[in-house]
Amino acid sequence: MYCVGDIVIYGTQGICKVDAIGPLPMSFADKKRQYYTLRPYYSPEMVIYAPMDNQAIVMRSPLTREQAEDLIAQIPSIETAWIVNEKEREVQYRQALHTCNCRELVKIIKTLYNRKAARAQRGKRGTAVDERYFRMAEEQLYGELAYVLGMEKSAMPEYIAWCIQEEA
């Protein structure tokens, strides 16, 4: 259970602040059901009402600074997932995004980066589906890492590349 003021990861929305806990302030809402009122860190104008008993969407505490730094150090050794079937690949990407597991997000990013590079070598462009999932995985991963490390989200790709180079 989280408290007002806590920072959480909520599904694909990423970093959110718990603004309130209680029944929904709408007249049509079930007054017996409890909700977290969440504000996405990177879209504070948005409000999310998340049922406290919801098991469908992952809600967890963000990584610690140590966990984030450890994850970045492990990026070179995280395996990619090469799936030939287009539909199966999209299902795998969608499932990985919904787990809110940072290692799975890294796997998506690495896989799609390599896939795009391989297609470019053959003179082909990346697919729209690949690009969409690549951006979603980056948004989710970089948002959490940036928050935890006290950095701008836009600085994360360069910071990760620098950290990986330093480790090598």
PDB file of C-alpha atoms in Angstrom:
ATOM      1  CA  MET A   1       0.000   0.000   0.000  1.00  0.00           C
ATOM      2  CA  TYR A   2       1.220   3.451  -0.871  1.00  0.00           C
ATOM      3  CA  CYS A   3       0.721   6.753   0.911  1.00  0.00           C
ATOM      4  CA  VAL A   4      -0.090  10.258  -0.284  1.00  0.00           C
ATOM      5  CA  GLY A   5       3.113  11.830  -1.571  1.00  0.00           C
ATOM      6  CA  ASP A   6       4.711   8.517  -2.586  1.00  0.00           C
ATOM      7  CA  ILE A   7       6.272   8.154  -6.008  1.00  0.00           C
ATOM      8  CA  VAL A   8       5.258   5.021  -7.905  1.00  0.00           C
ATOM      9  CA  ILE A   9       5.583   3.403 -11.300  1.00  0.00           C
ATOM     10  CA  TYR A  10       2.096   2.912 -12.717  1.00  0.00           C
ATOM     11  CA  GLY A  11       1.850   0.745 -15.809  1.00  0.00           C
ATOM     12  CA  THR A  12       2.979   2.319 -19.029  1.00  0.00           C
ATOM     13  CA  GLN A  13       2.356   5.782 -17.545  1.00  0.00           C
ATOM     14  CA  GLY A  14       5.631   5.460 -15.653  1.00  0.00           C
ATOM     15  CA  ILE A  15       6.563   7.753 -12.767  1.00  0.00           C
ATOM     16  CA  CYS A  16       3.545   9.092 -10.880  1.00  0.00           C
ATOM     17  CA  LYS A  17       2.935  10.851  -7.576  1.00  0.00           C
ATOM     18  CA  VAL A  18       0.155   9.644  -5.292  1.00  0.00           C
ATOM     19  CA  ASP A  19      -1.943  12.804  -4.757  1.00  0.00           C
ATOM     20  CA  ALA A  20      -4.825  11.252  -2.820  1.00  0.00           C
ATOM     21  CA  ILE A  21      -6.292   7.974  -1.613  1.00  0.00           C
ATOM     22  CA  GLY A  22      -9.996   7.317  -1.198  1.00  0.00           C
ATOM     23  CA  PRO A  23     -13.262   7.006  -3.077  1.00  0.00           C
ATOM     24  CA  LEU A  24     -13.641   8.840  -6.369  1.00  0.00           C
ATOM     25  CA  PRO A  25     -15.001  12.393  -6.075  1.00  0.00           C
ATOM     26  CA  MET A  26     -17.608  11.723  -8.802  1.00  0.00           C
ATOM     27  CA  SER A  27     -21.296  11.264  -7.963  1.00  0.00           C
ATOM     28  CA  PHE A  28     -21.599   8.102 -10.087  1.00  0.00           C
ATOM     29  CA  ALA A  29     -18.626   6.342  -8.424  1.00  0.00           C
ATOM     30  CA  ASP A  30     -18.913   3.463  -5.981  1.00  0.00           C
ATOM     31  CA  LYS A  31     -18.157   5.117  -2.615  1.00  0.00           C
ATOM     32  CA  LYS A  32     -17.019   1.787  -1.141  1.00  0.00           C
ATOM     33  CA  ARG A  33     -14.156   1.348  -3.611  1.00  0.00           C
ATOM     34  CA  GLN A  34     -10.819   2.985  -2.816  1.00  0.00           C
ATOM     35  CA  TYR A  35      -8.617   4.617  -5.468  1.00  0.00           C
ATOM     36  CA  TYR A  36      -5.181   6.133  -5.757  1.00  0.00           C
ATOM     37  CA  THR A  37      -5.302   9.526  -7.431  1.00  0.00           C
ATOM     38  CA  LEU A  38      -2.084   9.684  -9.444  1.00  0.00           C
ATOM     39  CA  ARG A  39      -0.354  12.480 -11.334  1.00  0.00           C
ATOM     40  CA  PRO A  40       2.182  11.412 -13.953  1.00  0.00           C
ATOM     41  CA  TYR A  41       5.495  13.136 -13.244  1.00  0.00           C
ATOM     42  CA  TYR A  42       6.088  14.040 -16.886  1.00  0.00           C
ATOM     43  CA  SER A  43       2.430  15.022 -17.558  1.00  0.00           C
ATOM     44  CA  PRO A  44       1.265  16.711 -14.325  1.00  0.00           C
ATOM     45  CA  GLU A  45      -1.908  18.056 -15.973  1.00  0.00           C
ATOM     46  CA  MET A  46      -3.153  14.473 -16.314  1.00  0.00           C
ATOM     47  CA  VAL A  47      -4.981  12.656 -13.499  1.00  0.00           C
ATOM     48  CA  ILE A  48      -5.247   8.872 -13.159  1.00  0.00           C
ATOM     49  CA  TYR A  49      -7.677   7.135 -10.829  1.00  0.00           C
ATOM     50  CA  ALA A  50      -6.243   3.702 -10.079  1.00  0.00           C
ATOM     51  CA  PRO A  51      -8.332   1.248  -8.076  1.00  0.00           C
ATOM     52  CA  MET A  52      -6.383   0.077  -5.048  1.00  0.00           C
ATOM     53  CA  ASP A  53      -7.542  -3.494  -5.662  1.00  0.00           C
ATOM     54  CA  ASN A  54      -6.578  -3.515  -9.361  1.00  0.00           C
ATOM     55  CA  GLN A  55      -4.368  -6.457 -10.306  1.00  0.00           C
ATOM     56  CA  ALA A  56      -4.361  -5.793 -14.065  1.00  0.00           C
ATOM     57  CA  ILE A  57      -1.931  -2.864 -14.135  1.00  0.00           C
ATOM     58  CA  VAL A  58       1.452  -3.038 -12.462  1.00  0.00           C
ATOM     59  CA  MET A  59       2.041  -0.510  -9.723  1.00  0.00           C
ATOM     60  CA  ARG A  60       5.390  -0.598  -7.963  1.00  0.00           C
ATOM     61  CA  SER A  61       8.021   1.529  -6.278  1.00  0.00           C
ATOM     62  CA  PRO A  62      10.666   3.006  -8.570  1.00  0.00           C
ATOM     63  CA  LEU A  63      14.141   1.544  -8.717  1.00  0.00           C
ATOM     64  CA  THR A  64      16.631   2.819  -6.181  1.00  0.00           C
ATOM     65  CA  ARG A  65      19.629   4.781  -7.399  1.00  0.00           C
ATOM     66  CA  GLU A  66      21.821   1.728  -6.801  1.00  0.00           C
ATOM     67  CA  GLN A  67      19.454  -0.523  -8.775  1.00  0.00           C
ATOM     68  CA  ALA A  68      19.359   1.985 -11.649  1.00  0.00           C
ATOM     69  CA  GLU A  69      23.150   2.213 -11.807  1.00  0.00           C
ATOM     70  CA  ASP A  70      23.420  -1.582 -11.640  1.00  0.00           C
ATOM     71  CA  LEU A  71      20.889  -1.975 -14.466  1.00  0.00           C
ATOM     72  CA  ILE A  72      22.817   0.463 -16.658  1.00  0.00           C
ATOM     73  CA  ALA A  73      26.042  -1.454 -15.993  1.00  0.00           C
ATOM     74  CA  GLN A  74      24.299  -4.704 -17.017  1.00  0.00           C
ATOM     75  CA  ILE A  75      22.903  -3.372 -20.310  1.00  0.00           C
ATOM     76  CA  PRO A  76      25.692  -4.861 -22.485  1.00  0.00           C
ATOM     77  CA  SER A  77      25.001  -8.358 -21.110  1.00  0.00           C
ATOM     78  CA  ILE A  78      21.188  -8.238 -21.390  1.00  0.00           C
ATOM     79  CA  GLU A  79      20.093 -10.548 -24.182  1.00  0.00           C
ATOM     80  CA  THR A  80      17.977  -9.421 -27.105  1.00  0.00           C
ATOM     81  CA  ALA A  81      14.805 -11.220 -28.161  1.00  0.00           C
ATOM     82  CA  TRP A  82      14.772 -11.986 -31.862  1.00  0.00           C
ATOM     83  CA  ILE A  83      11.297 -13.096 -32.985  1.00  0.00           C
ATOM     84  CA  VAL A  84      10.721 -13.642 -36.695  1.00  0.00           C
ATOM     85  CA  ASN A  85       6.911 -13.642 -36.703  1.00  0.00           C
ATOM     86  CA  GLU A  86       5.653 -10.028 -36.846  1.00  0.00           C
ATOM     87  CA  LYS A  87       2.459 -10.598 -34.858  1.00  0.00           C
ATOM     88  CA  GLU A  88       4.201 -12.658 -32.188  1.00  0.00           C
ATOM     89  CA  ARG A  89       6.919 -10.007 -31.890  1.00  0.00           C
ATOM     90  CA  GLU A  90       4.343  -7.266 -31.299  1.00  0.00           C
ATOM     91  CA  VAL A  91       2.606  -9.391 -28.651  1.00  0.00           C
ATOM     92  CA  GLN A  92       5.954  -9.937 -26.893  1.00  0.00           C
ATOM     93  CA  TYR A  93       6.737  -6.203 -26.972  1.00  0.00           C
ATOM     94  CA  ARG A  94       3.312  -5.294 -25.603  1.00  0.00           C
ATOM     95  CA  GLN A  95       3.622  -7.853 -22.805  1.00  0.00           C
ATOM     96  CA  ALA A  96       7.103  -6.609 -21.906  1.00  0.00           C
ATOM     97  CA  LEU A  97       5.889  -3.006 -21.714  1.00  0.00           C
ATOM     98  CA  HIS A  98       3.052  -3.972 -19.387  1.00  0.00           C
ATOM     99  CA  THR A  99       5.375  -5.779 -16.965  1.00  0.00           C
ATOM    100  CA  CYS A 100       7.112  -2.478 -16.094  1.00  0.00           C
ATOM    101  CA  ASN A 101      10.281  -4.549 -15.768  1.00  0.00           C
ATOM    102  CA  CYS A 102      13.285  -2.404 -16.654  1.00  0.00           C
ATOM    103  CA  ARG A 103      15.342  -5.386 -17.880  1.00  0.00           C
ATOM    104  CA  GLU A 104      12.528  -6.256 -20.293  1.00  0.00           C
ATOM    105  CA  LEU A 105      12.451  -2.651 -21.509  1.00  0.00           C
ATOM    106  CA  VAL A 106      16.201  -2.772 -22.144  1.00  0.00           C
ATOM    107  CA  LYS A 107      15.676  -6.017 -24.072  1.00  0.00           C
ATOM    108  CA  ILE A 108      13.050  -4.342 -26.289  1.00  0.00           C
ATOM    109  CA  ILE A 109      15.249  -1.300 -26.910  1.00  0.00           C
ATOM    110  CA  LYS A 110      18.314  -3.403 -27.765  1.00  0.00           C
ATOM    111  CA  THR A 111      16.337  -5.777 -29.964  1.00  0.00           C
ATOM    112  CA  LEU A 112      14.671  -3.002 -31.927  1.00  0.00           C
ATOM    113  CA  TYR A 113      17.888  -1.004 -32.234  1.00  0.00           C
ATOM    114  CA  ASN A 114      19.641  -4.066 -33.708  1.00  0.00           C
ATOM    115  CA  ARG A 115      16.669  -4.846 -35.940  1.00  0.00           C
ATOM    116  CA  LYS A 116      16.592  -1.299 -37.287  1.00  0.00           C
ATOM    117  CA  ALA A 117      20.351  -1.412 -37.978  1.00  0.00           C
ATOM    118  CA  ALA A 118      20.025  -4.773 -39.776  1.00  0.00           C
ATOM    119  CA  ARG A 119      17.170  -3.444 -41.918  1.00  0.00           C
ATOM    120  CA  ALA A 120      19.165  -0.318 -42.748  1.00  0.00           C
ATOM    121  CA  GLN A 121      22.083  -2.472 -43.939  1.00  0.00           C
ATOM    122  CA  ARG A 122      19.677  -4.151 -46.359  1.00  0.00           C
ATOM    123  CA  GLY A 123      18.457  -0.742 -47.553  1.00  0.00           C
ATOM    124  CA  LYS A 124      15.134  -0.988 -45.721  1.00  0.00           C
ATOM    125  CA  ARG A 125      13.497   1.377 -43.300  1.00  0.00           C
ATOM    126  CA  GLY A 126      12.331   0.385 -39.843  1.00  0.00           C
ATOM    127  CA  THR A 127       8.695  -0.594 -39.458  1.00  0.00           C
ATOM    128  CA  ALA A 128       6.106   1.672 -37.847  1.00  0.00           C
ATOM    129  CA  VAL A 129       5.335  -0.992 -35.241  1.00  0.00           C
ATOM    130  CA  ASP A 130       8.994  -1.342 -34.300  1.00  0.00           C
ATOM    131  CA  GLU A 131       9.399   2.425 -34.046  1.00  0.00           C
ATOM    132  CA  ARG A 132       6.295   2.770 -31.877  1.00  0.00           C
ATOM    133  CA  TYR A 133       7.420   0.100 -29.396  1.00  0.00           C
ATOM    134  CA  PHE A 134      10.982   1.408 -29.409  1.00  0.00           C
ATOM    135  CA  ARG A 135       9.755   4.889 -28.408  1.00  0.00           C
ATOM    136  CA  MET A 136       7.362   3.513 -25.786  1.00  0.00           C
ATOM    137  CA  ALA A 137      10.101   1.389 -24.193  1.00  0.00           C
ATOM    138  CA  GLU A 138      12.518   4.335 -24.216  1.00  0.00           C
ATOM    139  CA  GLU A 139       9.915   6.649 -22.712  1.00  0.00           C
ATOM    140  CA  GLN A 140       9.139   4.226 -19.906  1.00  0.00           C
ATOM    141  CA  LEU A 141      12.749   3.230 -19.129  1.00  0.00           C
ATOM    142  CA  TYR A 142      14.355   6.644 -19.530  1.00  0.00           C
ATOM    143  CA  GLY A 143      11.596   8.303 -17.512  1.00  0.00           C
ATOM    144  CA  GLU A 144      12.205   6.073 -14.512  1.00  0.00           C
ATOM    145  CA  LEU A 145      15.993   6.166 -14.748  1.00  0.00           C
ATOM    146  CA  ALA A 146      16.038   9.939 -15.173  1.00  0.00           C
ATOM    147  CA  TYR A 147      13.810  10.468 -12.147  1.00  0.00           C
ATOM    148  CA  VAL A 148      15.806   8.085  -9.961  1.00  0.00           C
ATOM    149  CA  LEU A 149      19.163   9.534 -11.035  1.00  0.00           C
ATOM    150  CA  GLY A 150      17.992  13.155 -10.835  1.00  0.00           C
ATOM    151  CA  MET A 151      18.596  13.838 -14.525  1.00  0.00           C
ATOM    152  CA  GLU A 152      16.666  15.082 -17.528  1.00  0.00           C
ATOM    153  CA  LYS A 153      14.983  12.304 -19.491  1.00  0.00           C
ATOM    154  CA  SER A 154      16.485  13.625 -22.726  1.00  0.00           C
ATOM    155  CA  ALA A 155      19.997  13.129 -21.305  1.00  0.00           C
ATOM    156  CA  MET A 156      19.528   9.408 -20.614  1.00  0.00           C
ATOM    157  CA  PRO A 157      20.645   7.913 -23.961  1.00  0.00           C
ATOM    158  CA  GLU A 158      23.925   9.820 -23.848  1.00  0.00           C
ATOM    159  CA  TYR A 159      24.428   9.078 -20.138  1.00  0.00           C
ATOM    160  CA  ILE A 160      23.809   5.347 -20.656  1.00  0.00           C
ATOM    161  CA  ALA A 161      26.221   5.257 -23.600  1.00  0.00           C
ATOM    162  CA  TRP A 162      28.841   7.028 -21.487  1.00  0.00           C
ATOM    163  CA  CYS A 163      28.372   4.618 -18.556  1.00  0.00           C
ATOM    164  CA  ILE A 164      28.631   1.581 -20.822  1.00  0.00           C
ATOM    165  CA  GLN A 165      31.781   2.957 -22.438  1.00  0.00           C
ATOM    166  CA  GLU A 166      33.337   3.624 -19.011  1.00  0.00           C
ATOM    167  CA  GLU A 167      32.628   0.001 -17.959  1.00  0.00           C
ATOM    168  CA  ALA A 168      34.312  -1.416 -21.085  1.00  0.00           C
TER     169      ALA A 168
END
